[in-house]
Amino acid sequence: MLKDLVAFIFSKDFPKNLIIYCLLIGLLITSIFFGLRFYTNHGETIEVPKIENLHLAEALEVINRNNLRLVIQDSVYVKESDPGLIVSQKPSAFAVLENGDTIVKRVKENRKIYATISTMTPPTKRMPNLIDISERVGRIKLETAGLALGKVDYVQDQIGDNLILEQKYKGKAIKAGDPIKMGEKIDLVVSKQAYQYTAIPDLYGMTMYDAQKLLEENSLKLGIVINCINCNDKIDSSLARIYEQKPRSGDGELGLGGNVDIYLTTDTTGFQ
């Protein structure tokens, strides 16, 4: 067999066959090289589209139009967000440079874009125990548990001051450990020693939300909105500023749990 191989190497056909084999191997390597360049779209990239704050159907249309693939990686509950809205994406559409400038990110065709969408159903939490703790600590525990503070009623009680006596959900008592949806409002009944009074804070220039928070910190309650100039909807009311209140800040003291009525306007000229 070795003699046959030696005879083939020194035969007249060997150089011709060797050239043919080399050409075939070269052609195969070249085909593979250019095939890979074509398959991977060498040198061709696509701008990453911004799909955050788009609904899922709109995001899919944008992704398909750019020859990319959308993968829903996770879902979260965002109270202010519509269900099915894209909350975040990876990779993001822009990159921030060290000098603060932004540039558009680019990826290869058919690249996966991972997205997180908002879900319709809020997650279930466990009601914390707020009984016999201070109102301030109770507020913190509610916020930590993903719950919101509802109405606060102050009652005279000689046993303690500023202690939470009851915790309620939709007018009924709720026990610690009971399941409750995230974001639900919890009403509190808080003790106040009898015959106590507090100074009336100045609410001028505040929004209704900030005023309510300040009043509650002073053991008072927001009364009614007597007038709201140019308030056409809830958004206008939430952004409007207080230009008058009853009773006023200089009118002396008010009993704990008392109401302060307000006047609102959407014209914020002159407010700080």
PDB file of C-alpha atoms in Angstrom:
ATOM      1  CA  MET A   1       0.000   0.000   0.000  1.00  0.00           C
ATOM      2  CA  LEU A   2       2.866   2.337   0.784  1.00  0.00           C
ATOM      3  CA  LYS A   3       4.356   1.556  -2.630  1.00  0.00           C
ATOM      4  CA  ASP A   4       1.072   2.571  -4.270  1.00  0.00           C
ATOM      5  CA  LEU A   5       1.038   5.894  -2.381  1.00  0.00           C
ATOM      6  CA  VAL A   6       4.640   6.660  -3.371  1.00  0.00           C
ATOM      7  CA  ALA A   7       3.879   5.729  -6.975  1.00  0.00           C
ATOM      8  CA  PHE A   8       0.811   8.060  -6.948  1.00  0.00           C
ATOM      9  CA  ILE A   9       2.831  10.993  -5.564  1.00  0.00           C
ATOM     10  CA  PHE A  10       5.456  10.634  -8.347  1.00  0.00           C
ATOM     11  CA  SER A  11       2.899  10.014 -11.063  1.00  0.00           C
ATOM     12  CA  LYS A  12       1.983  12.619 -13.734  1.00  0.00           C
ATOM     13  CA  ASP A  13      -1.583  13.005 -12.359  1.00  0.00           C
ATOM     14  CA  PHE A  14      -0.564  14.015  -8.821  1.00  0.00           C
ATOM     15  CA  PRO A  15       0.239  17.726  -9.494  1.00  0.00           C
ATOM     16  CA  LYS A  16      -3.056  18.116 -11.389  1.00  0.00           C
ATOM     17  CA  ASN A  17      -5.062  16.438  -8.612  1.00  0.00           C
ATOM     18  CA  LEU A  18      -3.285  18.503  -5.942  1.00  0.00           C
ATOM     19  CA  ILE A  19      -4.202  21.730  -7.704  1.00  0.00           C
ATOM     20  CA  ILE A  20      -7.841  20.614  -7.960  1.00  0.00           C
ATOM     21  CA  TYR A  21      -7.952  19.716  -4.257  1.00  0.00           C
ATOM     22  CA  CYS A  22      -6.390  23.078  -3.282  1.00  0.00           C
ATOM     23  CA  LEU A  23      -8.903  24.965  -5.433  1.00  0.00           C
ATOM     24  CA  LEU A  24     -11.811  23.036  -3.896  1.00  0.00           C
ATOM     25  CA  ILE A  25     -10.572  23.689  -0.343  1.00  0.00           C
ATOM     26  CA  GLY A  26     -10.024  27.388  -1.121  1.00  0.00           C
ATOM     27  CA  LEU A  27     -13.488  27.657  -2.657  1.00  0.00           C
ATOM     28  CA  LEU A  28     -15.010  25.965   0.410  1.00  0.00           C
ATOM     29  CA  ILE A  29     -13.213  28.300   2.836  1.00  0.00           C
ATOM     30  CA  THR A  30     -14.226  31.367   0.804  1.00  0.00           C
ATOM     31  CA  SER A  31     -17.856  30.229   0.695  1.00  0.00           C
ATOM     32  CA  ILE A  32     -17.913  29.690   4.454  1.00  0.00           C
ATOM     33  CA  PHE A  33     -16.318  33.101   5.102  1.00  0.00           C
ATOM     34  CA  PHE A  34     -18.710  35.071   2.908  1.00  0.00           C
ATOM     35  CA  GLY A  35     -21.640  32.968   4.074  1.00  0.00           C
ATOM     36  CA  LEU A  36     -20.955  33.864   7.679  1.00  0.00           C
ATOM     37  CA  ARG A  37     -20.598  37.559   6.783  1.00  0.00           C
ATOM     38  CA  PHE A  38     -23.959  37.411   5.028  1.00  0.00           C
ATOM     39  CA  TYR A  39     -25.623  35.441   7.824  1.00  0.00           C
ATOM     40  CA  THR A  40     -24.387  37.764  10.599  1.00  0.00           C
ATOM     41  CA  ASN A  41     -24.897  40.951   8.524  1.00  0.00           C
ATOM     42  CA  HIS A  42     -21.291  41.936   9.108  1.00  0.00           C
ATOM     43  CA  GLY A  43     -20.940  45.681   9.606  1.00  0.00           C
ATOM     44  CA  GLU A  44     -24.726  46.256   9.565  1.00  0.00           C
ATOM     45  CA  THR A  45     -26.437  47.507  12.735  1.00  0.00           C
ATOM     46  CA  ILE A  46     -29.862  48.838  13.682  1.00  0.00           C
ATOM     47  CA  GLU A  47     -30.694  51.675  16.034  1.00  0.00           C
ATOM     48  CA  VAL A  48     -32.371  50.398  19.204  1.00  0.00           C
ATOM     49  CA  PRO A  49     -35.894  51.867  19.170  1.00  0.00           C
ATOM     50  CA  LYS A  50     -37.355  53.397  22.323  1.00  0.00           C
ATOM     51  CA  ILE A  51     -40.365  51.290  23.326  1.00  0.00           C
ATOM     52  CA  GLU A  52     -40.715  52.434  26.945  1.00  0.00           C
ATOM     53  CA  ASN A  53     -44.168  53.893  27.721  1.00  0.00           C
ATOM     54  CA  LEU A  54     -45.641  52.158  24.670  1.00  0.00           C
ATOM     55  CA  HIS A  55     -48.411  49.606  24.933  1.00  0.00           C
ATOM     56  CA  LEU A  56     -47.438  46.039  24.065  1.00  0.00           C
ATOM     57  CA  ALA A  57     -49.136  46.078  20.641  1.00  0.00           C
ATOM     58  CA  GLU A  58     -47.397  49.335  19.693  1.00  0.00           C
ATOM     59  CA  ALA A  59     -44.046  48.037  20.926  1.00  0.00           C
ATOM     60  CA  LEU A  60     -44.404  44.842  18.877  1.00  0.00           C
ATOM     61  CA  GLU A  61     -45.106  46.883  15.761  1.00  0.00           C
ATOM     62  CA  VAL A  62     -41.982  48.985  16.317  1.00  0.00           C
ATOM     63  CA  ILE A  63     -39.834  45.932  17.060  1.00  0.00           C
ATOM     64  CA  ASN A  64     -41.039  44.018  13.975  1.00  0.00           C
ATOM     65  CA  ARG A  65     -40.534  47.044  11.752  1.00  0.00           C
ATOM     66  CA  ASN A  66     -36.894  47.176  12.844  1.00  0.00           C
ATOM     67  CA  ASN A  67     -36.286  43.426  12.328  1.00  0.00           C
ATOM     68  CA  LEU A  68     -35.747  42.794  16.026  1.00  0.00           C
ATOM     69  CA  ARG A  69     -37.346  40.380  18.499  1.00  0.00           C
ATOM     70  CA  LEU A  70     -39.297  41.317  21.629  1.00  0.00           C
ATOM     71  CA  VAL A  71     -39.045  39.141  24.744  1.00  0.00           C
ATOM     72  CA  ILE A  72     -41.240  39.899  27.773  1.00  0.00           C
ATOM     73  CA  GLN A  73     -38.841  39.277  30.622  1.00  0.00           C
ATOM     74  CA  ASP A  74     -40.916  40.343  33.621  1.00  0.00           C
ATOM     75  CA  SER A  75     -44.077  42.112  34.750  1.00  0.00           C
ATOM     76  CA  VAL A  76     -44.521  44.548  37.634  1.00  0.00           C
ATOM     77  CA  TYR A  77     -47.428  46.442  39.146  1.00  0.00           C
ATOM     78  CA  VAL A  78     -47.147  50.220  38.776  1.00  0.00           C
ATOM     79  CA  LYS A  79     -50.074  52.077  40.280  1.00  0.00           C
ATOM     80  CA  GLU A  80     -49.900  55.063  37.917  1.00  0.00           C
ATOM     81  CA  SER A  81     -49.283  52.964  34.807  1.00  0.00           C
ATOM     82  CA  ASP A  82     -51.785  51.425  32.389  1.00  0.00           C
ATOM     83  CA  PRO A  83     -51.775  47.602  32.195  1.00  0.00           C
ATOM     84  CA  GLY A  84     -49.670  46.274  29.303  1.00  0.00           C
ATOM     85  CA  LEU A  85     -47.402  49.324  29.171  1.00  0.00           C
ATOM     86  CA  ILE A  86     -43.673  48.818  28.625  1.00  0.00           C
ATOM     87  CA  VAL A  87     -42.024  49.949  31.872  1.00  0.00           C
ATOM     88  CA  SER A  88     -38.393  49.276  30.939  1.00  0.00           C
ATOM     89  CA  GLN A  89     -36.303  47.736  28.160  1.00  0.00           C
ATOM     90  CA  LYS A  90     -32.879  46.130  27.814  1.00  0.00           C
ATOM     91  CA  PRO A  91     -30.828  47.206  26.001  1.00  0.00           C
ATOM     92  CA  SER A  92     -32.074  50.754  26.378  1.00  0.00           C
ATOM     93  CA  ALA A  93     -32.385  53.039  23.372  1.00  0.00           C
ATOM     94  CA  PHE A  94     -29.717  55.476  24.560  1.00  0.00           C
ATOM     95  CA  ALA A  95     -26.358  55.380  26.303  1.00  0.00           C
ATOM     96  CA  VAL A  96     -25.122  58.200  28.530  1.00  0.00           C
ATOM     97  CA  LEU A  97     -21.508  59.282  28.001  1.00  0.00           C
ATOM     98  CA  GLU A  98     -19.187  60.542  30.741  1.00  0.00           C
ATOM     99  CA  ASN A  99     -19.744  64.156  29.662  1.00  0.00           C
ATOM    100  CA  GLY A 100     -23.492  63.750  29.999  1.00  0.00           C
ATOM    101  CA  ASP A 101     -24.263  63.472  26.290  1.00  0.00           C
ATOM    102  CA  THR A 102     -26.446  60.653  24.997  1.00  0.00           C
ATOM    103  CA  ILE A 103     -25.948  58.485  21.937  1.00  0.00           C
ATOM    104  CA  VAL A 104     -28.266  56.032  20.234  1.00  0.00           C
ATOM    105  CA  LYS A 105     -27.389  52.396  20.855  1.00  0.00           C
ATOM    106  CA  ARG A 106     -27.066  50.053  17.870  1.00  0.00           C
ATOM    107  CA  VAL A 107     -27.484  46.272  17.675  1.00  0.00           C
ATOM    108  CA  LYS A 108     -27.414  43.536  15.053  1.00  0.00           C
ATOM    109  CA  GLU A 109     -30.546  42.555  13.157  1.00  0.00           C
ATOM    110  CA  ASN A 110     -32.742  39.932  14.888  1.00  0.00           C
ATOM    111  CA  ARG A 111     -31.367  40.928  18.296  1.00  0.00           C
ATOM    112  CA  LYS A 112     -33.624  40.269  21.290  1.00  0.00           C
ATOM    113  CA  ILE A 113     -34.982  43.293  23.156  1.00  0.00           C
ATOM    114  CA  TYR A 114     -36.008  42.348  26.690  1.00  0.00           C
ATOM    115  CA  ALA A 115     -38.939  44.264  28.186  1.00  0.00           C
ATOM    116  CA  THR A 116     -40.763  44.588  31.493  1.00  0.00           C
ATOM    117  CA  ILE A 117     -44.475  45.377  31.296  1.00  0.00           C
ATOM    118  CA  SER A 118     -46.959  46.683  33.852  1.00  0.00           C
ATOM    119  CA  THR A 119     -49.503  44.195  35.050  1.00  0.00           C
ATOM    120  CA  MET A 120     -53.194  44.787  35.718  1.00  0.00           C
ATOM    121  CA  THR A 121     -53.473  43.051  39.092  1.00  0.00           C
ATOM    122  CA  PRO A 122     -51.598  44.500  42.078  1.00  0.00           C
ATOM    123  CA  PRO A 123     -49.705  41.961  44.190  1.00  0.00           C
ATOM    124  CA  THR A 124     -51.196  40.800  47.494  1.00  0.00           C
ATOM    125  CA  LYS A 125     -49.592  42.101  50.687  1.00  0.00           C
ATOM    126  CA  ARG A 126     -50.066  41.288  54.343  1.00  0.00           C
ATOM    127  CA  MET A 127     -51.611  43.876  56.609  1.00  0.00           C
ATOM    128  CA  PRO A 128     -49.054  45.050  59.197  1.00  0.00           C
ATOM    129  CA  ASN A 129     -49.938  45.535  62.860  1.00  0.00           C
ATOM    130  CA  LEU A 130     -50.319  49.268  63.581  1.00  0.00           C
ATOM    131  CA  ILE A 131     -52.198  49.061  66.886  1.00  0.00           C
ATOM    132  CA  ASP A 132     -50.584  50.813  69.902  1.00  0.00           C
ATOM    133  CA  ILE A 133     -47.784  52.388  67.902  1.00  0.00           C
ATOM    134  CA  SER A 134     -47.386  56.092  67.108  1.00  0.00           C
ATOM    135  CA  GLU A 135     -49.087  57.589  64.082  1.00  0.00           C
ATOM    136  CA  ARG A 136     -45.724  58.533  62.560  1.00  0.00           C
ATOM    137  CA  VAL A 137     -44.339  55.003  62.849  1.00  0.00           C
ATOM    138  CA  GLY A 138     -47.638  53.652  61.525  1.00  0.00           C
ATOM    139  CA  ARG A 139     -47.361  55.800  58.420  1.00  0.00           C
ATOM    140  CA  ILE A 140     -43.857  54.464  57.788  1.00  0.00           C
ATOM    141  CA  LYS A 141     -45.003  50.844  58.225  1.00  0.00           C
ATOM    142  CA  LEU A 142     -47.882  51.393  55.799  1.00  0.00           C
ATOM    143  CA  GLU A 143     -45.554  52.844  53.177  1.00  0.00           C
ATOM    144  CA  THR A 144     -43.058  50.010  53.653  1.00  0.00           C
ATOM    145  CA  ALA A 145     -45.857  47.473  53.181  1.00  0.00           C
ATOM    146  CA  GLY A 146     -46.896  49.090  49.891  1.00  0.00           C
ATOM    147  CA  LEU A 147     -50.149  50.435  51.321  1.00  0.00           C
ATOM    148  CA  ALA A 148     -51.549  53.963  51.396  1.00  0.00           C
ATOM    149  CA  LEU A 149     -52.855  56.089  54.226  1.00  0.00           C
ATOM    150  CA  GLY A 150     -56.563  56.819  54.032  1.00  0.00           C
ATOM    151  CA  LYS A 151     -58.632  58.891  56.469  1.00  0.00           C
ATOM    152  CA  VAL A 152     -57.279  59.650  59.933  1.00  0.00           C
ATOM    153  CA  ASP A 153     -59.804  60.199  62.727  1.00  0.00           C
ATOM    154  CA  TYR A 154     -58.614  61.671  66.011  1.00  0.00           C
ATOM    155  CA  VAL A 155     -60.459  60.733  69.210  1.00  0.00           C
ATOM    156  CA  GLN A 156     -59.939  61.990  72.738  1.00  0.00           C
ATOM    157  CA  ASP A 157     -58.346  59.364  74.927  1.00  0.00           C
ATOM    158  CA  GLN A 158     -56.738  59.685  78.350  1.00  0.00           C
ATOM    159  CA  ILE A 159     -54.729  56.463  78.041  1.00  0.00           C
ATOM    160  CA  GLY A 160     -52.195  57.729  75.507  1.00  0.00           C
ATOM    161  CA  ASP A 161     -51.459  60.424  72.980  1.00  0.00           C
ATOM    162  CA  ASN A 162     -50.841  59.976  69.254  1.00  0.00           C
ATOM    163  CA  LEU A 163     -51.322  56.208  69.426  1.00  0.00           C
ATOM    164  CA  ILE A 164     -53.135  54.197  66.757  1.00  0.00           C
ATOM    165  CA  LEU A 165     -56.242  52.661  68.305  1.00  0.00           C
ATOM    166  CA  GLU A 166     -57.837  51.077  65.220  1.00  0.00           C
ATOM    167  CA  GLN A 167     -56.882  50.157  61.658  1.00  0.00           C
ATOM    168  CA  LYS A 168     -59.676  49.918  59.083  1.00  0.00           C
ATOM    169  CA  TYR A 169     -60.146  48.967  55.457  1.00  0.00           C
ATOM    170  CA  LYS A 170     -63.262  50.257  53.691  1.00  0.00           C
ATOM    171  CA  GLY A 171     -64.888  51.088  57.018  1.00  0.00           C
ATOM    172  CA  LYS A 172     -64.248  47.706  58.656  1.00  0.00           C
ATOM    173  CA  ALA A 173     -61.514  46.595  61.030  1.00  0.00           C
ATOM    174  CA  ILE A 174     -58.659  44.711  59.402  1.00  0.00           C
ATOM    175  CA  LYS A 175     -56.385  42.422  61.400  1.00  0.00           C
ATOM    176  CA  ALA A 176     -52.620  42.139  61.114  1.00  0.00           C
ATOM    177  CA  GLY A 177     -51.689  39.436  58.622  1.00  0.00           C
ATOM    178  CA  ASP A 178     -54.889  39.698  56.578  1.00  0.00           C
ATOM    179  CA  PRO A 179     -54.268  39.677  52.787  1.00  0.00           C
ATOM    180  CA  ILE A 180     -54.791  43.006  51.039  1.00  0.00           C
ATOM    181  CA  LYS A 181     -53.945  44.337  47.581  1.00  0.00           C
ATOM    182  CA  MET A 182     -50.955  46.631  47.233  1.00  0.00           C
ATOM    183  CA  GLY A 183     -51.842  50.328  47.103  1.00  0.00           C
ATOM    184  CA  GLU A 184     -55.103  50.027  49.060  1.00  0.00           C
ATOM    185  CA  LYS A 185     -55.926  52.770  51.585  1.00  0.00           C
ATOM    186  CA  ILE A 186     -55.982  52.067  55.309  1.00  0.00           C
ATOM    187  CA  ASP A 187     -57.954  54.337  57.645  1.00  0.00           C
ATOM    188  CA  LEU A 188     -56.660  54.993  61.150  1.00  0.00           C
ATOM    189  CA  VAL A 189     -58.194  56.004  64.455  1.00  0.00           C
ATOM    190  CA  VAL A 190     -55.596  57.876  66.529  1.00  0.00           C
ATOM    191  CA  SER A 191     -55.773  58.896  70.169  1.00  0.00           C
ATOM    192  CA  LYS A 192     -55.427  62.487  71.323  1.00  0.00           C
ATOM    193  CA  GLN A 193     -55.514  63.575  74.913  1.00  0.00           C
ATOM    194  CA  ALA A 194     -58.502  65.733  75.771  1.00  0.00           C
ATOM    195  CA  TYR A 195     -58.432  69.530  75.682  1.00  0.00           C
ATOM    196  CA  GLN A 196     -55.412  69.790  73.443  1.00  0.00           C
ATOM    197  CA  TYR A 197     -55.045  72.504  70.816  1.00  0.00           C
ATOM    198  CA  THR A 198     -52.540  73.181  68.058  1.00  0.00           C
ATOM    199  CA  ALA A 199     -51.440  76.180  66.015  1.00  0.00           C
ATOM    200  CA  ILE A 200     -52.967  76.511  62.548  1.00  0.00           C
ATOM    201  CA  PRO A 201     -50.243  76.142  59.879  1.00  0.00           C
ATOM    202  CA  ASP A 202     -49.975  78.528  56.930  1.00  0.00           C
ATOM    203  CA  LEU A 203     -51.039  76.673  53.766  1.00  0.00           C
ATOM    204  CA  TYR A 204     -50.596  79.533  51.285  1.00  0.00           C
ATOM    205  CA  GLY A 205     -49.002  78.441  47.995  1.00  0.00           C
ATOM    206  CA  MET A 206     -49.214  74.712  48.756  1.00  0.00           C
ATOM    207  CA  THR A 207     -50.866  72.023  46.683  1.00  0.00           C
ATOM    208  CA  MET A 208     -53.803  70.192  48.216  1.00  0.00           C
ATOM    209  CA  TYR A 209     -51.641  67.081  48.753  1.00  0.00           C
ATOM    210  CA  ASP A 210     -48.865  68.970  50.568  1.00  0.00           C
ATOM    211  CA  ALA A 211     -51.417  70.864  52.663  1.00  0.00           C
ATOM    212  CA  GLN A 212     -53.125  67.656  53.750  1.00  0.00           C
ATOM    213  CA  LYS A 213     -49.792  66.171  54.750  1.00  0.00           C
ATOM    214  CA  LEU A 214     -48.834  69.258  56.808  1.00  0.00           C
ATOM    215  CA  LEU A 215     -52.232  69.366  58.510  1.00  0.00           C
ATOM    216  CA  GLU A 216     -52.018  65.700  59.459  1.00  0.00           C
ATOM    217  CA  GLU A 217     -48.574  66.271  60.938  1.00  0.00           C
ATOM    218  CA  ASN A 218     -50.212  68.950  63.132  1.00  0.00           C
ATOM    219  CA  SER A 219     -53.102  66.616  64.087  1.00  0.00           C
ATOM    220  CA  LEU A 220     -55.549  68.555  61.896  1.00  0.00           C
ATOM    221  CA  LYS A 221     -57.602  67.518  58.892  1.00  0.00           C
ATOM    222  CA  LEU A 222     -58.209  68.984  55.444  1.00  0.00           C
ATOM    223  CA  GLY A 223     -61.773  70.227  55.256  1.00  0.00           C
ATOM    224  CA  ILE A 224     -63.502  71.102  51.997  1.00  0.00           C
ATOM    225  CA  VAL A 225     -62.376  72.906  48.866  1.00  0.00           C
ATOM    226  CA  ILE A 226     -64.619  75.978  48.979  1.00  0.00           C
ATOM    227  CA  ASN A 227     -63.513  77.221  45.573  1.00  0.00           C
ATOM    228  CA  CYS A 228     -61.116  76.061  42.840  1.00  0.00           C
ATOM    229  CA  ILE A 229     -60.546  78.625  40.111  1.00  0.00           C
ATOM    230  CA  ASN A 230     -60.212  77.106  36.600  1.00  0.00           C
ATOM    231  CA  CYS A 231     -60.183  73.552  37.964  1.00  0.00           C
ATOM    232  CA  ASN A 232     -61.763  71.410  35.246  1.00  0.00           C
ATOM    233  CA  ASP A 233     -60.694  67.965  36.396  1.00  0.00           C
ATOM    234  CA  LYS A 234     -58.775  66.068  39.077  1.00  0.00           C
ATOM    235  CA  ILE A 235     -55.429  66.847  37.451  1.00  0.00           C
ATOM    236  CA  ASP A 236     -56.101  70.592  37.617  1.00  0.00           C
ATOM    237  CA  SER A 237     -57.123  70.257  41.273  1.00  0.00           C
ATOM    238  CA  SER A 238     -53.980  68.297  42.157  1.00  0.00           C
ATOM    239  CA  LEU A 239     -51.710  70.940  40.581  1.00  0.00           C
ATOM    240  CA  ALA A 240     -53.623  73.996  41.858  1.00  0.00           C
ATOM    241  CA  ARG A 241     -52.232  76.138  44.706  1.00  0.00           C
ATOM    242  CA  ILE A 242     -53.931  77.403  47.870  1.00  0.00           C
ATOM    243  CA  TYR A 243     -54.581  81.159  47.891  1.00  0.00           C
ATOM    244  CA  GLU A 244     -56.839  81.288  50.963  1.00  0.00           C
ATOM    245  CA  GLN A 245     -57.786  79.133  53.957  1.00  0.00           C
ATOM    246  CA  LYS A 246     -60.361  79.077  56.781  1.00  0.00           C
ATOM    247  CA  PRO A 247     -59.462  79.418  59.570  1.00  0.00           C
ATOM    248  CA  ARG A 248     -56.312  81.362  58.720  1.00  0.00           C
ATOM    249  CA  SER A 249     -52.893  80.805  60.194  1.00  0.00           C
ATOM    250  CA  GLY A 250     -53.139  83.905  62.392  1.00  0.00           C
ATOM    251  CA  ASP A 251     -56.565  83.091  63.798  1.00  0.00           C
ATOM    252  CA  GLY A 252     -55.231  81.386  66.905  1.00  0.00           C
ATOM    253  CA  GLU A 253     -55.327  77.689  67.756  1.00  0.00           C
ATOM    254  CA  LEU A 254     -57.611  74.888  66.628  1.00  0.00           C
ATOM    255  CA  GLY A 255     -58.682  71.808  68.518  1.00  0.00           C
ATOM    256  CA  LEU A 256     -56.914  68.593  67.575  1.00  0.00           C
ATOM    257  CA  GLY A 257     -58.669  66.868  64.690  1.00  0.00           C
ATOM    258  CA  GLY A 258     -60.212  70.153  63.522  1.00  0.00           C
ATOM    259  CA  ASN A 259     -60.827  70.968  59.850  1.00  0.00           C
ATOM    260  CA  VAL A 260     -59.177  73.630  57.710  1.00  0.00           C
ATOM    261  CA  ASP A 261     -61.040  74.586  54.530  1.00  0.00           C
ATOM    262  CA  ILE A 262     -59.111  75.810  51.468  1.00  0.00           C
ATOM    263  CA  TYR A 263     -59.449  77.877  48.295  1.00  0.00           C
ATOM    264  CA  LEU A 264     -57.507  76.779  45.184  1.00  0.00           C
ATOM    265  CA  THR A 265     -56.436  78.352  41.892  1.00  0.00           C
ATOM    266  CA  THR A 266     -54.626  77.004  38.841  1.00  0.00           C
ATOM    267  CA  ASP A 267     -52.977  80.407  38.281  1.00  0.00           C
ATOM    268  CA  THR A 268     -49.633  79.886  39.999  1.00  0.00           C
ATOM    269  CA  THR A 269     -48.274  83.354  39.135  1.00  0.00           C
ATOM    270  CA  GLY A 270     -46.623  84.831  42.196  1.00  0.00           C
ATOM    271  CA  PHE A 271     -46.308  81.547  44.074  1.00  0.00           C
ATOM    272  CA  GLN A 272     -42.825  80.402  44.994  1.00  0.00           C
TER     273      GLN A 272
END
